[in-house]
Amino acid sequence: MKITALLIAHCSMLICMNAQAQTLPRYLDERVPVEQRIDDALSRMTLDEKIAVIHAQSKFSSAGIKRLGFPDFWTDDGPHGVRPDVLWDEWEQAGQSNDSCVAFPALTCLAATWNPLMARLYGESLGEEALYRGKAMILGPGVNINRTPLGGRNFEYMGEDPWLASRMVIPYIQGLQSKGVAACVKHYALNNDEEYRHQVNVVVSDRALHEIYLPAFKAAVTEAGTWGIMGAYNLYQNQHNCHNNIMLNQILKGDWQYDGVVVSDWGGCHDTEEAIKNGLDMEFGTWTDGLTMGATNAYDSYHLALSYKRLIEEGKYTTKELDDKVRRVLRLFYRTTMQRQKPYGFLCSESHYDAALRIAQEGIVLLKNETSPGLPKGEKLLPLTPEKLELLHRSSHRKGDKTGISVLVVGENAIKMMTVGGGSSSLKVQKEILPLDGLTSYLLHLTSDITIDYARGYVGDTVQSYNGVTVGRSIAENRSAEELLQEAVEKAKSADCVIVFGGLNKSDYQDCEGHDRKEYGLPYGQDRLIESLAKVNKRLVYVNISGNAVAMPWADKVPAIVQGWFIGSEAGEALASVLCGDVNPSGKLPFTWFQQLKDCGAHALSAFPGTWRDDYKIIDEEYKEGIYVGYRWTDKQKIRPLFAFGHGLSYTTFKLEKPIADSRTVNSQITFTVSVTNTGTQAGSETVQLYISDKHASVDRPVKELKAFQKVFLQPGETRDVTLTVVREALSFYDEASSQWKAEPGKFEALIGTASDQISGRCEFELK
């Protein structure tokens, strides 16, 4: 009897559910294909509702369709963490207590891992944090090319090479969007200046545009399937990129068949009719007392708001363009806010801190590592193991000395938080382990017979707040630069080892949105400090904290140099683990580290920062170096960089055998196999890099171009075969005469090595 009753109840429930499903409107019925649901929702919307969803209603949100059950759409800045919430109509903090986050390493560090698995982990972790915070779109990642080391926003991007950036951005997007959070890849495109960024009109050849500056964006669209693209502030062919007919209509939505939304950068929309016609879908940040000054809470005054509606009502435009924009926005809604099966979000979880730590550790680059006084012949200064510290101590003190090991840490960047500042990527973190704290904890854990002292050395920027977020211990300083230098030098004389944390910070005119750097050299008198320290103590480690390369005129006087990036919440832990040897460094530079600024093509040709027009309203900046960016330029000019693209050392050694090409061409691709052996005494990772050289091209081509890479982890003595595949497209150049990619038959050479200047094997092949 009970079983019968249960069956009846179950059947009744199924009947009710089926009846309910049948009464659902098509746009809410998940059994209906999405495009049909979009058609149904679009047919139900009023003109006012259509206009409402294509522009902002607050600093970071746009309206949903309340009458139809579509929630509001919330964006937030990335790409390194979820930015703290601001007030509805002001840039100041909302004062919430649950909007702290994990700060992940800056994207220069992610690119330096040369590991797509780390990019996937990054995207997934960030997506979970965004979900918890109720964000449907993260404004990132950034993939603009590092054209000059003076670029203020280079730290947010993935280096100078289009292939590396392309391979790293794909898994980031896929990881983020696997959580139901849209990526908004930025800043499309040619956004290589911060100074006067609204006024820079880029003049660039079609070939350089397609070969250097667009490939990462194309990969984001055609391979990763990004749901969002953010237009750039600058102009291209005299049109702002947030409503640029060539960039948005012809290339993005035409050639690449992009089905997502184009979002304006905040305040990047300048003209109503261009915005209507030239591909902009969602407008943010215009006339809201924000980045583009104007009336407060004036969202109806946006270009895609009442002014657009009036043009439709007056008959100048039909709803054709509007419906295309709304259709894309509805598609975005169904991918995010209307997706009912999203995973759960997490905030500041252990797994996210672990991800931030792993990415940081893999991205830290060991630039130089030589021996120093007190060490056996051939013994490198790093890592600072207890045994090595003891050797250094014995060599620097008289026999019978009873004092313990002494390590001196120098530099403001050892105590300055780097998760705040820098512009839109500034974060409010739950924690940030500072380099001094992380290193102190690590060394005391390694041995109790040690003293860690600190000397400021220089004063840079003592501000520890940004946009209402104030963090960190006070680093105010009243002593003069000379007093600070002398204190550091005196302490260094008796130290067994000196570790300097210097570089740049997130202040204006350094690594920061809104301004470019004014010089290539280190600021705040750091060169003099490092030179002075190197004179009195040869056991010197320099750790550079930055997102850009810097001049190092003293590099030959310092035995060990580490590139430490801006690496987020786990900065101190990550740096200490590498310096002390718990982690074997495996990062590789994602850009060329020039010895001097004139070694960079844009500066050698006086092509940066451009020339003002007579009316001083527009700067024309011609990319005279064309396709010769970074290592392509130094190869062509036979210039030796300080550290080459792809460079990065290890605490172990590797050997690459002669590469072997597979003579069979399958699906228009060719494979190369190279055996890699860890010939050292520690486990570690090496990145095998494959460059292609076109031996007989009809056009001028670079000496070589990166076209494949793979990171491999090996135990001491272990050998593994690494297989690298090159597709036909990788052999192509952009033919300006036909406006198409062209792969010419003929001889090519594959160059395989561990950096762009460390080629160990070559293999010729022919494209028929």
Short mmCIF file of C-alpha atoms in Angstrom, two decimals, residues 161-446:
data_model
loop_
_atom_site.label_atom_id
_atom_site.label_comp_id
_atom_site.label_asym_id
_atom_site.label_seq_id
_atom_site.Cartn_x
_atom_site.Cartn_y
_atom_site.Cartn_z
CA ASP A 161 56.08 37.25 -28.28
CA PRO A 162 52.72 36.57 -29.99
CA TRP A 163 53.09 32.80 -29.90
CA LEU A 164 53.92 32.63 -26.19
CA ALA A 165 51.08 35.02 -25.32
CA SER A 166 48.68 33.02 -27.51
CA ARG A 167 49.50 29.68 -25.91
CA MET A 168 49.25 31.10 -22.39
CA VAL A 169 46.02 33.08 -22.79
CA ILE A 170 43.98 30.14 -24.12
CA PRO A 171 44.01 27.98 -20.96
CA TYR A 172 43.56 31.06 -18.73
CA ILE A 173 40.31 31.87 -20.55
CA GLN A 174 39.17 28.26 -20.63
CA GLY A 175 39.82 27.87 -16.91
CA LEU A 176 37.99 31.08 -16.03
CA GLN A 177 34.99 30.37 -18.23
CA SER A 178 34.74 26.76 -17.04
CA LYS A 179 33.42 28.35 -13.84
CA GLY A 180 30.70 30.27 -15.69
CA VAL A 181 32.58 33.58 -15.44
CA ALA A 182 33.25 35.47 -18.67
CA ALA A 183 36.73 36.56 -19.64
CA CYS A 184 37.06 40.01 -21.18
CA VAL A 185 40.36 39.95 -23.04
CA LYS A 186 42.02 43.35 -23.18
CA HIS A 187 42.94 45.81 -24.54
CA TYR A 188 42.05 45.24 -28.19
CA ALA A 189 44.44 46.31 -29.70
CA LEU A 190 47.79 48.12 -30.08
CA ASN A 191 47.49 49.42 -26.52
CA ASN A 192 51.20 49.98 -25.91
CA ASP A 193 51.11 53.47 -24.39
CA GLU A 194 49.66 54.78 -21.15
CA GLU A 195 50.68 58.42 -21.41
CA TYR A 196 47.95 60.27 -23.35
CA ARG A 197 46.36 56.90 -24.06
CA HIS A 198 43.09 58.42 -25.33
CA GLN A 199 44.97 60.41 -27.94
CA VAL A 200 47.54 58.02 -29.40
CA ASN A 201 46.80 57.13 -33.03
CA VAL A 202 48.85 54.06 -33.93
CA VAL A 203 50.32 53.92 -37.42
CA VAL A 204 51.38 50.34 -38.10
CA SER A 205 51.82 48.12 -41.14
CA ASP A 206 49.20 45.46 -41.81
CA ARG A 207 51.91 42.85 -41.53
CA ALA A 208 53.06 43.95 -38.08
CA LEU A 209 49.44 44.26 -36.96
CA HIS A 210 48.59 40.70 -37.95
CA GLU A 211 51.91 39.00 -37.13
CA ILE A 212 52.73 40.69 -33.82
CA TYR A 213 49.81 42.55 -32.24
CA LEU A 214 46.73 40.47 -33.12
CA PRO A 215 47.65 36.76 -32.78
CA ALA A 216 47.00 36.50 -29.03
CA PHE A 217 43.60 38.18 -29.44
CA LYS A 218 42.80 35.89 -32.37
CA ALA A 219 43.71 32.82 -30.30
CA ALA A 220 41.50 34.11 -27.48
CA VAL A 221 38.58 34.28 -29.90
CA THR A 222 39.04 31.38 -32.30
CA GLU A 223 40.66 28.83 -29.97
CA ALA A 224 39.67 29.78 -26.41
CA GLY A 225 36.20 31.09 -27.29
CA THR A 226 36.33 34.15 -25.06
CA TRP A 227 32.92 35.60 -24.23
CA GLY A 228 34.20 39.16 -23.90
CA ILE A 229 36.68 41.52 -25.59
CA MET A 230 37.53 44.98 -24.28
CA GLY A 231 38.31 47.74 -26.73
CA ALA A 232 41.43 49.83 -26.19
CA TYR A 233 41.66 53.55 -25.46
CA ASN A 234 43.98 54.36 -28.34
CA LEU A 235 43.11 55.01 -31.97
CA TYR A 236 43.95 53.00 -35.05
CA GLN A 237 43.59 54.65 -38.46
CA ASN A 238 42.09 57.68 -36.73
CA GLN A 239 39.24 55.80 -35.05
CA HIS A 240 39.12 54.95 -31.37
CA ASN A 241 39.40 51.21 -30.90
CA CYS A 242 36.25 50.97 -28.78
CA HIS A 243 34.29 51.75 -31.94
CA ASN A 244 36.67 50.99 -34.78
CA ASN A 245 35.19 49.64 -38.00
CA ILE A 246 38.32 47.78 -39.12
CA MET A 247 39.16 46.28 -35.74
CA LEU A 248 35.68 45.34 -34.60
CA ASN A 249 33.47 44.85 -37.64
CA GLN A 250 35.95 43.65 -40.23
CA ILE A 251 38.54 41.68 -38.27
CA LEU A 252 36.92 40.63 -34.97
CA LYS A 253 33.32 40.00 -35.97
CA GLY A 254 33.95 39.40 -39.67
CA ASP A 255 37.19 37.51 -40.19
CA TRP A 256 37.21 35.78 -36.80
CA GLN A 257 33.42 35.26 -36.55
CA TYR A 258 33.36 36.44 -32.95
CA ASP A 259 29.97 35.86 -31.29
CA GLY A 260 30.67 37.48 -27.91
CA VAL A 261 30.38 41.06 -26.67
CA VAL A 262 32.69 44.00 -27.22
CA VAL A 263 32.96 46.03 -24.02
CA SER A 264 34.32 49.56 -24.01
CA ASP A 265 37.21 50.32 -21.72
CA TRP A 266 35.97 52.65 -19.00
CA GLY A 267 35.53 56.02 -20.68
CA GLY A 268 36.74 54.68 -24.03
CA CYS A 269 33.58 55.52 -25.99
CA HIS A 270 33.65 58.93 -27.68
CA ASP A 271 30.99 59.08 -30.38
CA THR A 272 27.37 57.86 -30.50
CA GLU A 273 27.11 57.08 -34.19
CA GLU A 274 30.51 55.36 -34.34
CA ALA A 275 29.48 53.29 -31.32
CA ILE A 276 26.24 52.33 -33.08
CA LYS A 277 27.84 51.38 -36.40
CA ASN A 278 31.33 50.16 -35.52
CA GLY A 279 30.84 47.15 -33.32
CA LEU A 280 30.64 48.31 -29.69
CA ASP A 281 28.13 46.21 -27.70
CA MET A 282 28.37 47.37 -24.08
CA GLU A 283 29.47 50.84 -22.95
CA PHE A 284 31.03 51.44 -19.54
CA GLY A 285 32.62 54.35 -17.71
CA THR A 286 31.42 57.29 -19.81
CA TRP A 287 30.33 60.54 -18.11
CA THR A 288 30.16 59.19 -14.58
CA ASP A 289 32.72 61.36 -12.82
CA GLY A 290 35.17 58.55 -13.39
CA LEU A 291 37.87 58.07 -15.99
CA THR A 292 36.08 60.43 -18.37
CA MET A 293 34.97 63.40 -16.33
CA GLY A 294 31.33 64.43 -16.44
CA ALA A 295 28.11 64.47 -14.48
CA THR A 296 27.64 62.03 -11.62
CA ASN A 297 25.10 59.23 -12.03
CA ALA A 298 24.54 60.19 -15.66
CA TYR A 299 24.18 56.71 -17.13
CA ASP A 300 21.26 57.75 -19.33
CA SER A 301 23.63 60.25 -20.96
CA TYR A 302 25.86 57.51 -22.34
CA HIS A 303 26.37 57.33 -26.09
CA LEU A 304 24.48 54.01 -26.19
CA ALA A 305 21.67 55.27 -23.95
CA LEU A 306 19.11 58.05 -24.54
CA SER A 307 21.00 59.59 -27.44
CA TYR A 308 20.89 56.23 -29.25
CA LYS A 309 17.20 55.80 -28.42
CA ARG A 310 16.40 59.24 -29.82
CA LEU A 311 18.16 58.43 -33.10
CA ILE A 312 15.98 55.33 -33.45
CA GLU A 313 12.80 57.20 -32.57
CA GLU A 314 13.70 59.91 -35.09
CA GLY A 315 14.11 57.26 -37.79
CA LYS A 316 17.82 57.80 -38.43
CA TYR A 317 18.52 54.21 -37.37
CA THR A 318 16.40 51.09 -37.30
CA THR A 319 16.84 48.52 -34.55
CA LYS A 320 19.07 46.39 -36.80
CA GLU A 321 22.33 47.35 -35.08
CA LEU A 322 20.65 47.45 -31.67
CA ASP A 323 19.25 43.94 -32.03
CA ASP A 324 22.68 42.59 -32.91
CA LYS A 325 24.15 44.18 -29.79
CA VAL A 326 21.31 42.90 -27.58
CA ARG A 327 21.55 39.43 -29.11
CA ARG A 328 25.21 39.30 -28.09
CA VAL A 329 24.42 40.57 -24.60
CA LEU A 330 21.68 37.94 -24.19
CA ARG A 331 24.15 35.28 -25.33
CA LEU A 332 26.50 36.54 -22.61
CA PHE A 333 23.67 36.34 -20.04
CA TYR A 334 22.93 32.71 -20.96
CA ARG A 335 26.62 31.86 -20.65
CA THR A 336 26.91 33.45 -17.21
CA THR A 337 24.07 34.81 -15.06
CA MET A 338 21.42 32.57 -16.64
CA GLN A 339 23.56 29.44 -16.48
CA ARG A 340 21.82 27.32 -13.84
CA GLN A 341 24.52 24.67 -13.43
CA LYS A 342 27.46 26.83 -12.37
CA PRO A 343 29.95 25.37 -9.88
CA TYR A 344 30.41 26.82 -6.41
CA GLY A 345 32.68 29.75 -5.73
CA PHE A 346 35.33 29.98 -3.04
CA LEU A 347 37.06 33.00 -1.54
CA CYS A 348 40.60 32.96 -0.14
CA SER A 349 40.64 29.17 0.00
CA GLU A 350 43.73 27.12 0.74
CA SER A 351 43.70 25.84 -2.83
CA HIS A 352 43.81 29.39 -4.20
CA TYR A 353 46.78 30.35 -2.05
CA ASP A 354 48.47 27.14 -3.15
CA ALA A 355 47.79 28.02 -6.80
CA ALA A 356 49.19 31.53 -6.32
CA LEU A 357 52.31 30.07 -4.68
CA ARG A 358 52.90 27.44 -7.39
CA ILE A 359 52.49 29.94 -10.22
CA ALA A 360 54.85 32.39 -8.50
CA GLN A 361 57.48 29.74 -7.87
CA GLU A 362 57.38 28.55 -11.49
CA GLY A 363 57.56 32.09 -12.84
CA ILE A 364 60.51 33.41 -10.82
CA VAL A 365 63.51 33.66 -13.16
CA LEU A 366 67.10 32.99 -12.14
CA LEU A 367 68.89 35.46 -14.42
CA LYS A 368 72.45 34.99 -13.21
CA ASN A 369 74.18 32.66 -10.76
CA GLU A 370 77.94 32.61 -10.34
CA THR A 371 80.38 31.77 -7.59
CA SER A 372 81.56 34.17 -4.92
CA PRO A 373 84.42 34.39 -2.41
CA GLY A 374 84.28 31.68 0.24
CA LEU A 375 82.77 29.01 -1.98
CA PRO A 376 84.57 26.05 -3.58
CA LYS A 377 85.52 26.45 -7.23
CA GLY A 378 82.46 26.08 -9.43
CA GLU A 379 80.00 26.37 -6.54
CA LYS A 380 77.27 28.91 -7.29
CA LEU A 381 76.09 31.49 -4.77
CA LEU A 382 72.47 30.34 -4.98
CA PRO A 383 70.70 28.53 -3.48
CA LEU A 384 71.39 29.70 0.07
CA THR A 385 71.27 26.33 1.79
CA PRO A 386 72.38 26.00 5.44
CA GLU A 387 75.60 24.34 4.30
CA LYS A 388 76.38 27.16 1.87
CA LEU A 389 75.59 29.83 4.42
CA GLU A 390 77.98 28.12 6.82
CA LEU A 391 80.72 28.12 4.15
CA LEU A 392 80.17 31.82 3.55
CA HIS A 393 80.29 32.47 7.27
CA ARG A 394 83.55 30.62 7.77
CA SER A 395 85.22 32.44 4.89
CA SER A 396 84.18 35.88 6.07
CA HIS A 397 85.18 35.55 9.75
CA ARG A 398 88.39 34.75 11.59
CA LYS A 399 88.97 31.24 12.83
CA GLY A 400 87.45 30.71 16.25
CA ASP A 401 84.76 33.35 15.72
CA LYS A 402 81.76 32.34 17.84
CA THR A 403 79.17 34.54 16.15
CA GLY A 404 76.46 32.93 14.11
CA ILE A 405 75.62 33.29 10.43
CA SER A 406 74.57 36.81 9.47
CA VAL A 407 72.36 37.69 6.50
CA LEU A 408 71.61 41.28 5.59
CA VAL A 409 68.44 42.14 3.67
CA VAL A 410 68.46 45.53 1.95
CA GLY A 411 65.86 47.50 0.03
CA GLU A 412 62.45 49.09 0.28
CA ASN A 413 60.91 46.41 -1.91
CA ALA A 414 61.57 43.90 0.87
CA ILE A 415 58.95 45.61 3.03
CA LYS A 416 56.59 47.26 0.55
CA MET A 417 53.26 45.71 -0.38
CA MET A 418 52.82 45.38 -4.14
CA THR A 419 49.22 44.19 -4.34
CA VAL A 420 47.91 47.75 -3.99
CA GLY A 421 48.38 50.46 -6.58
CA GLY A 422 49.19 50.25 -10.24
CA GLY A 423 45.74 51.20 -11.47
CA SER A 424 42.74 48.98 -12.11
CA SER A 425 44.58 45.81 -11.07
CA SER A 426 45.01 47.10 -7.50
CA LEU A 427 43.63 44.63 -4.96
CA LYS A 428 42.44 44.36 -1.39
CA VAL A 429 44.11 41.19 -0.18
CA GLN A 430 43.45 39.01 2.80
CA LYS A 431 47.21 38.69 3.20
CA GLU A 432 50.47 39.49 1.42
CA ILE A 433 53.65 37.87 2.66
CA LEU A 434 56.42 40.43 2.26
CA PRO A 435 59.88 39.34 1.05
CA LEU A 436 61.60 40.24 4.34
CA ASP A 437 59.05 38.30 6.38
CA GLY A 438 59.07 35.29 4.08
CA LEU A 439 62.85 35.11 3.94
CA THR A 440 63.25 35.59 7.69
CA SER A 441 60.82 32.78 8.41
CA TYR A 442 62.51 30.49 5.92
CA LEU A 443 66.06 31.09 7.14
CA LEU A 444 65.15 30.70 10.81
CA HIS A 445 63.44 27.43 9.92
CA LEU A 446 66.59 26.22 8.14
#
